[in-house]
């Protein structure tokens, strides 16, 4: 086992403080820090002792992943991230495995270079993803049930939209949402310019007290300011507007439309980069392809809570075969024992821990992670240590809290 040095991704929507503060780096940073990748993605592999994790795994897949996981794939099937957003990400969805395979081969056959900006499918994998909030975390995820959406637009009172909202009276929620969303995303630009502006104006005037509608109104105004005339502004109003508290999560299966709006979280996903965008971005948008993969069935209960087991672990159960994620909190000076039968990454999100396996021990500071190959993962002891020598005021404050509450860790592995 060893420290896993992540790859920093600096995207414009990132935060200049969140990731720096959690890793103990002086903040604000010069560039926005969006994501730290703790994984073995071929284009951005984290490193162990100076070596790329993907090549460490390739050199001895059975020792790294365990016999069971290595017999299915000789690559790490998941990608673990720390993500911090100060601004909204694009409106997006990810394909099913079959759609990704078909799309990847289709674009290859068309001779589209793998790194072309207009390429939709960069690999042949699906990308189920789970995000667990570390701070208050704002997001749009999955379509809202139609009755609630109709009530919302009634309360907002946007006469300019009335003509379109009739489409919500189709035979069922799924066809209603498909009809309305498709119509909005394919309207001529001059119509969109007017509709988005008029809608934002009504939202700014909303004085009702439904907590979700208030957030929708706020978000719509913000998005319309950033992306005037973007059909994604209207489309986003059809989605569940969520405000997660720390420890709450969202799982997004194939075809679920979503956009993260702000906050910091731990994210885990199948090792893929296939994104179909529906707006709210300067990146490539392919509406036809997005509409092909979108799931229009409303997402009724989008917030996922960890299932707490007898040992106090919060288990974030999802249908994904590529990853399993659990978290726990350990009081200062206390230890917990646990074991996994495949490659394991331990990410520390509060406090500082010491890991022991056999005769080896490893200190893992806040915001850092340990790579534990399967051969060493069956019997791990994790001890929460008090923190010292903080480099910034914010980190010192975090340390003071940690001294009182101990450490928090996330453990990612390949599910059985
Ligand atoms: Zn996504």
Coordinates of N, CA and C and ligand atoms in Angstrom, one line a residue, residues 92-94 127 129 252 258 260 267 275, ligand 1:
X92 N -26.2 17.3 -18.8 CA -25.6 16.1 -19.4 C -26.3 14.8 -19.1
X93 N -26.0 13.8 -19.9 CA -26.4 12.4 -19.6 C -25.3 11.5 -20.1
X94 N -25.3 10.3 -19.6 CA -24.4 9.3 -20.1 C -25.1 8.1 -20.7
X127 N -21.2 5.0 -18.0 CA -20.6 5.8 -16.9 C -21.6 6.1 -15.8
X129 N -22.7 6.9 -12.3 CA -21.9 7.7 -11.4 C -22.7 8.0 -10.1
X252 N -26.7 8.3 -10.5 CA -27.2 8.6 -11.8 C -26.9 7.4 -12.8
X258 N -28.7 15.4 -15.9 CA -28.2 16.0 -14.6 C -27.3 17.2 -14.9
X260 N -24.5 19.3 -12.1 CA -24.0 19.7 -10.7 C -23.9 21.2 -10.7
X267 N -16.9 11.6 -5.7 CA -17.6 11.0 -6.8 C -16.9 9.8 -7.2
X275 N -19.8 11.6 -22.4 CA -20.8 12.6 -21.9 C -21.5 13.2 -23.1
Ligands
LIG1 ZN1 -22.3 13.2 -15.2

